[in-house]
CSV table of C-alpha atoms and ligand atoms in Angstrom, one decimal:
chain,number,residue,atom,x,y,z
A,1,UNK,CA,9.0,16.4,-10.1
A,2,UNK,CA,5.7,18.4,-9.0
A,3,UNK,CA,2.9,16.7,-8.4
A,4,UNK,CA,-1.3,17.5,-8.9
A,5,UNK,CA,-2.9,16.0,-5.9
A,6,UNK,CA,-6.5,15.7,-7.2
A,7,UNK,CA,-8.3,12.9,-5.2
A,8,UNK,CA,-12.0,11.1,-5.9
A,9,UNK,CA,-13.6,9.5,-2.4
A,10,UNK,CA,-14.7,6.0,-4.3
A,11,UNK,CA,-12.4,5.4,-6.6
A,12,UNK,CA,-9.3,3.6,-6.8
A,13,UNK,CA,-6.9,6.5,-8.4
A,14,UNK,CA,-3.7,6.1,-10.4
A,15,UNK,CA,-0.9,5.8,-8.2
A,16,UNK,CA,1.0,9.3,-8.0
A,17,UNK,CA,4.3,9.1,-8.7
A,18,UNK,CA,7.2,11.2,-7.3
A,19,UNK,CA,10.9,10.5,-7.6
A,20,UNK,CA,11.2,8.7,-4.2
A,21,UNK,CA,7.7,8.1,-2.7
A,22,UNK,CA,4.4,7.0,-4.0
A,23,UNK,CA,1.2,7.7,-2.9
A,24,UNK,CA,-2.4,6.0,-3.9
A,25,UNK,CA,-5.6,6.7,-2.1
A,26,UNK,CA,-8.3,3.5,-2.0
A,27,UNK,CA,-11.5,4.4,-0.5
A,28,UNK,CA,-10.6,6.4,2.1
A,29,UNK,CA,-6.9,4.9,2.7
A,30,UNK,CA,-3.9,6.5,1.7
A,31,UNK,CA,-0.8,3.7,1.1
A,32,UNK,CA,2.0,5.9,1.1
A,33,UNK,CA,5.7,4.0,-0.4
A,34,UNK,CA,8.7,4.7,0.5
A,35,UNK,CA,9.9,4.1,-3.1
A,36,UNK,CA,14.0,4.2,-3.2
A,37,UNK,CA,14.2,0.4,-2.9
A,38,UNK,CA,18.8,0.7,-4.6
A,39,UNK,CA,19.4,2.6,-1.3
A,40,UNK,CA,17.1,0.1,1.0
A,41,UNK,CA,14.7,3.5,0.8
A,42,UNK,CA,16.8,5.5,2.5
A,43,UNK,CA,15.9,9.4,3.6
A,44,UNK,CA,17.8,11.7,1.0
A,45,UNK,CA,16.2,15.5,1.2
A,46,UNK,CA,14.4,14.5,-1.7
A,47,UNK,CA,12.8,12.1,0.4
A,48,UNK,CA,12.1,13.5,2.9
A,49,UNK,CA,10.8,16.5,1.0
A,50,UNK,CA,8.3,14.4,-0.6
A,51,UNK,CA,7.3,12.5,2.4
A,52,UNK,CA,6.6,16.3,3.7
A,53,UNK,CA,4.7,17.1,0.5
A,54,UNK,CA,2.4,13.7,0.9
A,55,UNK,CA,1.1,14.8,4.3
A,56,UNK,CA,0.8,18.1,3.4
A,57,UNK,CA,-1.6,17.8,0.1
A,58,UNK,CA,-3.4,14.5,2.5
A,59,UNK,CA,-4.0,17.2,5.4
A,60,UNK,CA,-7.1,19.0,4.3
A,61,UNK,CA,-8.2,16.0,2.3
A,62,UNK,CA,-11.5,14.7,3.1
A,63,UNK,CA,-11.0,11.3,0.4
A,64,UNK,CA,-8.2,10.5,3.0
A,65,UNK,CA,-9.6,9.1,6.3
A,66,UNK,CA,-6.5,6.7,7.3
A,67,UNK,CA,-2.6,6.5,5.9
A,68,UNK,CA,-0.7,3.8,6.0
A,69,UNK,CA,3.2,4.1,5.3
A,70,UNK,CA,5.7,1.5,4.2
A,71,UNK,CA,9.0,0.4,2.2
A,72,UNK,CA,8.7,-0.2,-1.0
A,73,UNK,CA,10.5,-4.6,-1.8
A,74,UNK,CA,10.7,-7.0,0.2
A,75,UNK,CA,14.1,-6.1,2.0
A,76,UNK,CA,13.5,-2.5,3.7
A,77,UNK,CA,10.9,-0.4,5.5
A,78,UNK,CA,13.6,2.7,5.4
A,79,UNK,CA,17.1,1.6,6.5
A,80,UNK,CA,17.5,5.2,8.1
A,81,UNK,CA,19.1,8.9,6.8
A,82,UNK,CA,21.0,8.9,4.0
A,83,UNK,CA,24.7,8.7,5.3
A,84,UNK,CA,26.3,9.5,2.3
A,85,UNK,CA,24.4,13.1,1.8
A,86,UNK,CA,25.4,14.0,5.5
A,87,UNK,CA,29.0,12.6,6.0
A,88,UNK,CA,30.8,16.0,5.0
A,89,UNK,CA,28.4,18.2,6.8
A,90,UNK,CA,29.3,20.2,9.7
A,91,UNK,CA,27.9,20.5,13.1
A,92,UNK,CA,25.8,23.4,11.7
A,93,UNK,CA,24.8,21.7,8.8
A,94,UNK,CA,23.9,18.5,11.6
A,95,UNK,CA,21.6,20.3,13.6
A,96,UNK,CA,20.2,21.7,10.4
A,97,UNK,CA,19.4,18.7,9.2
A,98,UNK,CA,17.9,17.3,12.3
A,99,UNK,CA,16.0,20.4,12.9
A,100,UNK,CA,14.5,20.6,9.4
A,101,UNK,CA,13.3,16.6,9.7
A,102,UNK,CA,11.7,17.0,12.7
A,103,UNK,CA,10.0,19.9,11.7
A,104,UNK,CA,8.9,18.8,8.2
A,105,UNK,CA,8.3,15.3,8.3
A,106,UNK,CA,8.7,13.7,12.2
A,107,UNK,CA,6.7,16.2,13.8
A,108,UNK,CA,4.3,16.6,11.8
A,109,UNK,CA,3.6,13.2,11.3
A,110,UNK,CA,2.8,12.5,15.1
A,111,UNK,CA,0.7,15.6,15.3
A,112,UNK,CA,-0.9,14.2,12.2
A,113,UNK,CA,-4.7,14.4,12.8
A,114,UNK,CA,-5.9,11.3,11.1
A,115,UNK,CA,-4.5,8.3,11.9
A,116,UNK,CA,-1.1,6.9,10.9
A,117,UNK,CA,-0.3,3.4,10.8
A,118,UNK,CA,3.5,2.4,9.7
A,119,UNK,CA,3.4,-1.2,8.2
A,120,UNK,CA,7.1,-1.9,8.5
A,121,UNK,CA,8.3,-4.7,5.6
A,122,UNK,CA,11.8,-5.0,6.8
A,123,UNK,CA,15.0,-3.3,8.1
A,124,UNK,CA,13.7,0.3,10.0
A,125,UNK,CA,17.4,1.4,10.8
A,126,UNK,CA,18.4,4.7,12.6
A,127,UNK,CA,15.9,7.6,10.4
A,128,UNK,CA,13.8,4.4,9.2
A,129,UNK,CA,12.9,3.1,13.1
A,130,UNK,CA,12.5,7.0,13.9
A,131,UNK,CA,9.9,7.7,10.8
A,132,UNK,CA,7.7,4.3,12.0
A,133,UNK,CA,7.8,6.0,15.7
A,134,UNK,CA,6.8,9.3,14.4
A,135,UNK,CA,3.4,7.3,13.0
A,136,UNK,CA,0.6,6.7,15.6
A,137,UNK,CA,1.0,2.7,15.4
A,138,UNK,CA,3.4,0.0,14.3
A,139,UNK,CA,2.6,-3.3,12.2
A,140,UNK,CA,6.0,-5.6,11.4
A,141,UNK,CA,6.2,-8.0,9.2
A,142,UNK,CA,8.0,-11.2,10.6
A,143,UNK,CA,11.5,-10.2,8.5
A,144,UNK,CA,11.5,-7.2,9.8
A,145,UNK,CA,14.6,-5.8,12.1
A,146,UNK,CA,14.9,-2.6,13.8
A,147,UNK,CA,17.2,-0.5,15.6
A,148,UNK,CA,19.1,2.6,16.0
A,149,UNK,CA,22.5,1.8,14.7
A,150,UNK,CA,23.9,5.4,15.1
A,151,UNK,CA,26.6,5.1,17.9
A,152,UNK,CA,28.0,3.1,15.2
A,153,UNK,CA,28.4,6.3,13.1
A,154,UNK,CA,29.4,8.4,16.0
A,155,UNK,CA,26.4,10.1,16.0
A,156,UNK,CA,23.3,9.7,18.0
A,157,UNK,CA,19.7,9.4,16.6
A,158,UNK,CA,18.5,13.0,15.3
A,159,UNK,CA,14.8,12.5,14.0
A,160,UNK,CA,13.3,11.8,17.0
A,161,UNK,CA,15.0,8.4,18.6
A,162,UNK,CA,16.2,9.5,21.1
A,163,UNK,CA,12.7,10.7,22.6
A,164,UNK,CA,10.1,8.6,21.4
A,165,UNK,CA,12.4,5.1,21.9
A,166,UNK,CA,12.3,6.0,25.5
A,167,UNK,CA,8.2,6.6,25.4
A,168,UNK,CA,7.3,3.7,23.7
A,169,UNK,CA,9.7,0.7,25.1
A,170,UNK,CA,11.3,2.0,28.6
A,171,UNK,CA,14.7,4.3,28.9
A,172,UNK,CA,16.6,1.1,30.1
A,173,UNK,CA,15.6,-0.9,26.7
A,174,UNK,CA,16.0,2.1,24.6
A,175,UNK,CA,19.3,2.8,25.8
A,176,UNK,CA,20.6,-0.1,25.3
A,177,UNK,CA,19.4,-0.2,21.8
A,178,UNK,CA,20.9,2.7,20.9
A,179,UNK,CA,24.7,1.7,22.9
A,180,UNK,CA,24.6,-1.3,21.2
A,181,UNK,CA,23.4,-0.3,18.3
A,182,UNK,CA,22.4,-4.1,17.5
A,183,UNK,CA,18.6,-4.1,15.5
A,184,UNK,CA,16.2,-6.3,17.4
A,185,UNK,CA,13.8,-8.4,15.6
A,186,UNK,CA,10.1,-8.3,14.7
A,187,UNK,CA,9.4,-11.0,18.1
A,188,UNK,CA,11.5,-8.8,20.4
A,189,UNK,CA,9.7,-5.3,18.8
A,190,UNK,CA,6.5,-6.8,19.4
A,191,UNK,CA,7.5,-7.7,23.1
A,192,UNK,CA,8.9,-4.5,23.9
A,193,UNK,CA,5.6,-2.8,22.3
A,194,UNK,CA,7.8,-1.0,20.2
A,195,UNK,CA,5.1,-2.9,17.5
A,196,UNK,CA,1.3,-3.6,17.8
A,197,UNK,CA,1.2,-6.5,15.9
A,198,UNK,CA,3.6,-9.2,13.9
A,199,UNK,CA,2.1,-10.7,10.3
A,200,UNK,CA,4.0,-12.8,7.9
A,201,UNK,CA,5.0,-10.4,5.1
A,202,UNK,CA,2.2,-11.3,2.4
A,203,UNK,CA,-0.4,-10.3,5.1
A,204,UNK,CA,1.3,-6.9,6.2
A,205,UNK,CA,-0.8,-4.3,3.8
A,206,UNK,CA,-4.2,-6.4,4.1
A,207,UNK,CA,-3.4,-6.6,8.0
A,208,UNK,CA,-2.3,-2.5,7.7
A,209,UNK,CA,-5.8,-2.4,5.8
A,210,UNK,CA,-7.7,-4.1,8.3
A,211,UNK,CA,-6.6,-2.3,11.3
A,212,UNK,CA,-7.4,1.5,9.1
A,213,UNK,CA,-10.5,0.2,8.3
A,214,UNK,CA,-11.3,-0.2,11.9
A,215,UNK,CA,-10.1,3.0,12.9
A,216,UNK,CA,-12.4,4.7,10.0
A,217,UNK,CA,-15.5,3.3,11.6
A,218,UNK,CA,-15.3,6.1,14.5
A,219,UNK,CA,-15.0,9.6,14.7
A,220,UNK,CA,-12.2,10.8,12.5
A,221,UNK,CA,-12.6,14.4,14.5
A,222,UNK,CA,-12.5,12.7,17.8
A,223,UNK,CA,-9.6,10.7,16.3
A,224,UNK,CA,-8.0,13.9,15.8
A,225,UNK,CA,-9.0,15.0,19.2
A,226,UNK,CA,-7.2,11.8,20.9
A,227,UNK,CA,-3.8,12.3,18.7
A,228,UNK,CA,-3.7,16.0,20.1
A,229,UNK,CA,-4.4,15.1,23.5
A,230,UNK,CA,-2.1,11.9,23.6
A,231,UNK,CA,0.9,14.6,22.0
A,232,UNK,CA,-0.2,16.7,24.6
A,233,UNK,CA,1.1,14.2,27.3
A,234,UNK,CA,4.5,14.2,26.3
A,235,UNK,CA,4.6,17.4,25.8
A,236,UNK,CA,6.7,17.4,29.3
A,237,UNK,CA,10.0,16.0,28.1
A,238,UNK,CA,9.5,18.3,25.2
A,239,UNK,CA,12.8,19.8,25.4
A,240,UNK,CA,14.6,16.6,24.8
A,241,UNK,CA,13.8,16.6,21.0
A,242,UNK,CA,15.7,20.5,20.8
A,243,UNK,CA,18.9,18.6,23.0
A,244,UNK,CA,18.7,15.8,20.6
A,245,UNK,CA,19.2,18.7,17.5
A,246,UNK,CA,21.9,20.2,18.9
A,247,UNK,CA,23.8,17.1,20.3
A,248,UNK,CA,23.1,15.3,17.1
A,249,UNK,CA,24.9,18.2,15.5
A,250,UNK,CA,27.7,18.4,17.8
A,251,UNK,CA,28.4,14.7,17.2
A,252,UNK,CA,29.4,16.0,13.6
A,253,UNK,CA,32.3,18.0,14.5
A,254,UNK,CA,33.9,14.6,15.9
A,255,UNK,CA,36.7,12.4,15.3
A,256,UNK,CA,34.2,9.7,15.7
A,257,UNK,CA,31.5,10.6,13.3
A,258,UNK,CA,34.2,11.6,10.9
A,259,UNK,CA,35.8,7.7,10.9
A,260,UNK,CA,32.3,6.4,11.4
A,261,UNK,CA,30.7,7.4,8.5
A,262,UNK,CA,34.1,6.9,6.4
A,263,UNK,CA,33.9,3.1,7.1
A,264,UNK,CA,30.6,3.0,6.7
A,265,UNK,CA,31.0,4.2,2.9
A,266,UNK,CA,33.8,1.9,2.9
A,267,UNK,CA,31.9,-0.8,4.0
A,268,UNK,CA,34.4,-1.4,6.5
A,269,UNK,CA,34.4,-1.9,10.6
A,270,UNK,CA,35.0,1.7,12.0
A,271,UNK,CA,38.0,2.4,14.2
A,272,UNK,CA,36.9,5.2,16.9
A,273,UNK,CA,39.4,7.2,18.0
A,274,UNK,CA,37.4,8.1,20.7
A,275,UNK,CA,37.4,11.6,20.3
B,301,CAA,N1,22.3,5.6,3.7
B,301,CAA,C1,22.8,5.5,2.4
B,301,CAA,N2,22.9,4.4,1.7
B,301,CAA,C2,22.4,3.3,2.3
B,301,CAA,C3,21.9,3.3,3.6
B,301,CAA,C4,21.9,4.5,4.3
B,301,CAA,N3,21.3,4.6,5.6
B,301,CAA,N4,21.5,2.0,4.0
B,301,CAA,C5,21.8,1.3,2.9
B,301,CAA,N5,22.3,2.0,1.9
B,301,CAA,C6,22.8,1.6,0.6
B,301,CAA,C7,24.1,0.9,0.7
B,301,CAA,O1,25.2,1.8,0.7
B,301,CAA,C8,24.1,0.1,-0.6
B,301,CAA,O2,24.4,0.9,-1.7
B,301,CAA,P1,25.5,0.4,-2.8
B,301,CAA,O3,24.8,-0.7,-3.5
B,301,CAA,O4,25.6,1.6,-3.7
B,301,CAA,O5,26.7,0.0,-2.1
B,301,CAA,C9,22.6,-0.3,-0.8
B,301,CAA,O6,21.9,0.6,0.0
B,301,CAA,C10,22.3,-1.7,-0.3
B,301,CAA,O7,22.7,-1.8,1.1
B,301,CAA,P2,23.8,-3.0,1.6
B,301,CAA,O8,24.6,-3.4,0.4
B,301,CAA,O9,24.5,-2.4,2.8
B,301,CAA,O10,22.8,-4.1,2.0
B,301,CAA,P3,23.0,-5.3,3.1
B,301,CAA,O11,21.9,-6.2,2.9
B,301,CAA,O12,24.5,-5.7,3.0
B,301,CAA,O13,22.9,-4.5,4.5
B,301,CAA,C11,21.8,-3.0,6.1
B,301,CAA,C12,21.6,-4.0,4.9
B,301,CAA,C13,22.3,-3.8,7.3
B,301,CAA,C14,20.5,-2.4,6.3
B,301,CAA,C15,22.9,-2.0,5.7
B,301,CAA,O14,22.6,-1.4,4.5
B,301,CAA,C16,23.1,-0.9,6.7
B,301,CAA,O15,23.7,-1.1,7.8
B,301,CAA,N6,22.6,0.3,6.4
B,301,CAA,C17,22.8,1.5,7.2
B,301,CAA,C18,21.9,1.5,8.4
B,301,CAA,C19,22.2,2.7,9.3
B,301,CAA,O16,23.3,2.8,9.8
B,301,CAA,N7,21.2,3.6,9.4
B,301,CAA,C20,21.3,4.7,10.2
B,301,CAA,C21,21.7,5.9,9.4
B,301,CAA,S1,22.1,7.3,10.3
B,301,CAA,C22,20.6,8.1,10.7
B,301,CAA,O17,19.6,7.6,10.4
B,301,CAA,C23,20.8,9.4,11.4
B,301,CAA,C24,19.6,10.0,12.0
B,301,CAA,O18,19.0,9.5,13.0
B,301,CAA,C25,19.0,11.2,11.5
């Protein structure tokens, strides 16, 4: 449904509620929930839509210093795209979608200029891990698992993995994350640096909370300042994120992603014809 976004800087407001994401702003922190908790949270285009809408109306507003985004249970931080929208689409309508993610949400969540903390309660799978590395920093919660289970699909990461993996924990340990396609878990993330900082589950928002109000205590322009000059840095391997939309897309027309997503919705072990 539509939404007012009509902030107060001290006050606690009413939670807003969308269909699939929920946003409350506490003195100068926005908590942002993932909120789709049957599908373990997973990115539909409604989703992602509102995810896109969130940021937008928190942009220009000066009540929101910090954001923190998370999964709404106990269970899921987002357990990736929503393979059952996608598994008929073609390797136009791929692309597409990869394109119009990056774009609308991925993008635009690293170039984000106040600061974005994930707090990741659980399983970040595939579109999931991808939204946490699109944030500026990573808290886990000790349950939580991550990886890029894709390959599994026949298809490849397309909001993002298959750049920012890379940047943040190595090529050789991204790599084989995604050709194994196994999650790692929260001791291993933090290892990597793939997360800043592991907290048993009750303490994940206060912890989330802690670290924002840290962060409020400086400059929120220089803030903004060090997110655009920190982008700027990677801007090198830029082109990667336009391969990844068009390979991610070409994985569609395949035999592979065809049986890959089939067993998946028949919660079966795929068969890969190889082709
Ligand atoms: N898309 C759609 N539905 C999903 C989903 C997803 N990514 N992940 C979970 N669900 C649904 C399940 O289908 C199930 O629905 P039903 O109750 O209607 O059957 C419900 O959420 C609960 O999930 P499970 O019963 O599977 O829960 P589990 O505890 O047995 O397993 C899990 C948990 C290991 C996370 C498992 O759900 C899983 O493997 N999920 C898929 C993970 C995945 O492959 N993610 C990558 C998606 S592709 C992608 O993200 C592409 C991209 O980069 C753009």
């Amino acid at each position: 449904g539509s939404v007012i976004y009509n902030y107060y800087t001290h006050t606690v407001k009413e939670p807003i509620q969308m269909e699939n994401v929920q946003l409350t702003v506490n003195e100068g922190i926005a908590t942002l929930v993932i909120n789709r908790p049957k599908q373990l949270n997973a990115l539909n285009k409604q989703t992602l839509a509102e995810i896109s809408e969130a940021f937008e109306s928190m942009r220009n507003d000066d009540g929101v210093k910090v954001v923190i985004m998370t999964g709404s249970g106990e269970k899921a931080f987002v357990a990736g795209a929503d393979i059952k929208e996608f598994a008929n689409f073609s390797g136009v309508q791929g692309s597409e979608l990869a394109k119009t993610g990056h774009m609308t949400v991925f993008n635009s969540i690293e170039e984000f200029s106040k600061p974005v903390i994930a707090a990741i309660n659980g399983f970040a799978l595939g579109g999931g891990l991808e939204l946490a590395m699109a944030a500026h920093v990573r808290i886990a919660s000790d349950n939580a698992r991550m990886g890029l289970p894709e390959t599994s699909l026949g298809v490849i990461p397309g909001y993002g993995g298959t750049q920012r993996l890379p940047q943040l924990i190595g090529k050789g340990r991204a790599l084989e994350m995604i050709f194994s396609a196994k999650m790692i878990d929260a001791a291993t993330a933090l290892n990597y640096g793939l997360v800043n900082a592991v907290v048993p589950q009750e303490a994940l928002q206060a912890t989330a909370e802690n670290m924002a109000l840290g962060f409020m205590k400086n400059s929120i322009v220089a803030m903004g300042y060090a997110v655009e000059a920190v982008n700027a840095g990677m801007l090198e391997g830029a082109i990667g994120y336009d391969v990844e939309v068009q390979a991610f897309g070409d994985c569609f027309e395949t035999a592979d992603f065809k049986e890959g997503t089939k067993a998946f919705l028949e919660k079966r072990k795929p068969e890969f014809p190889g082709s």
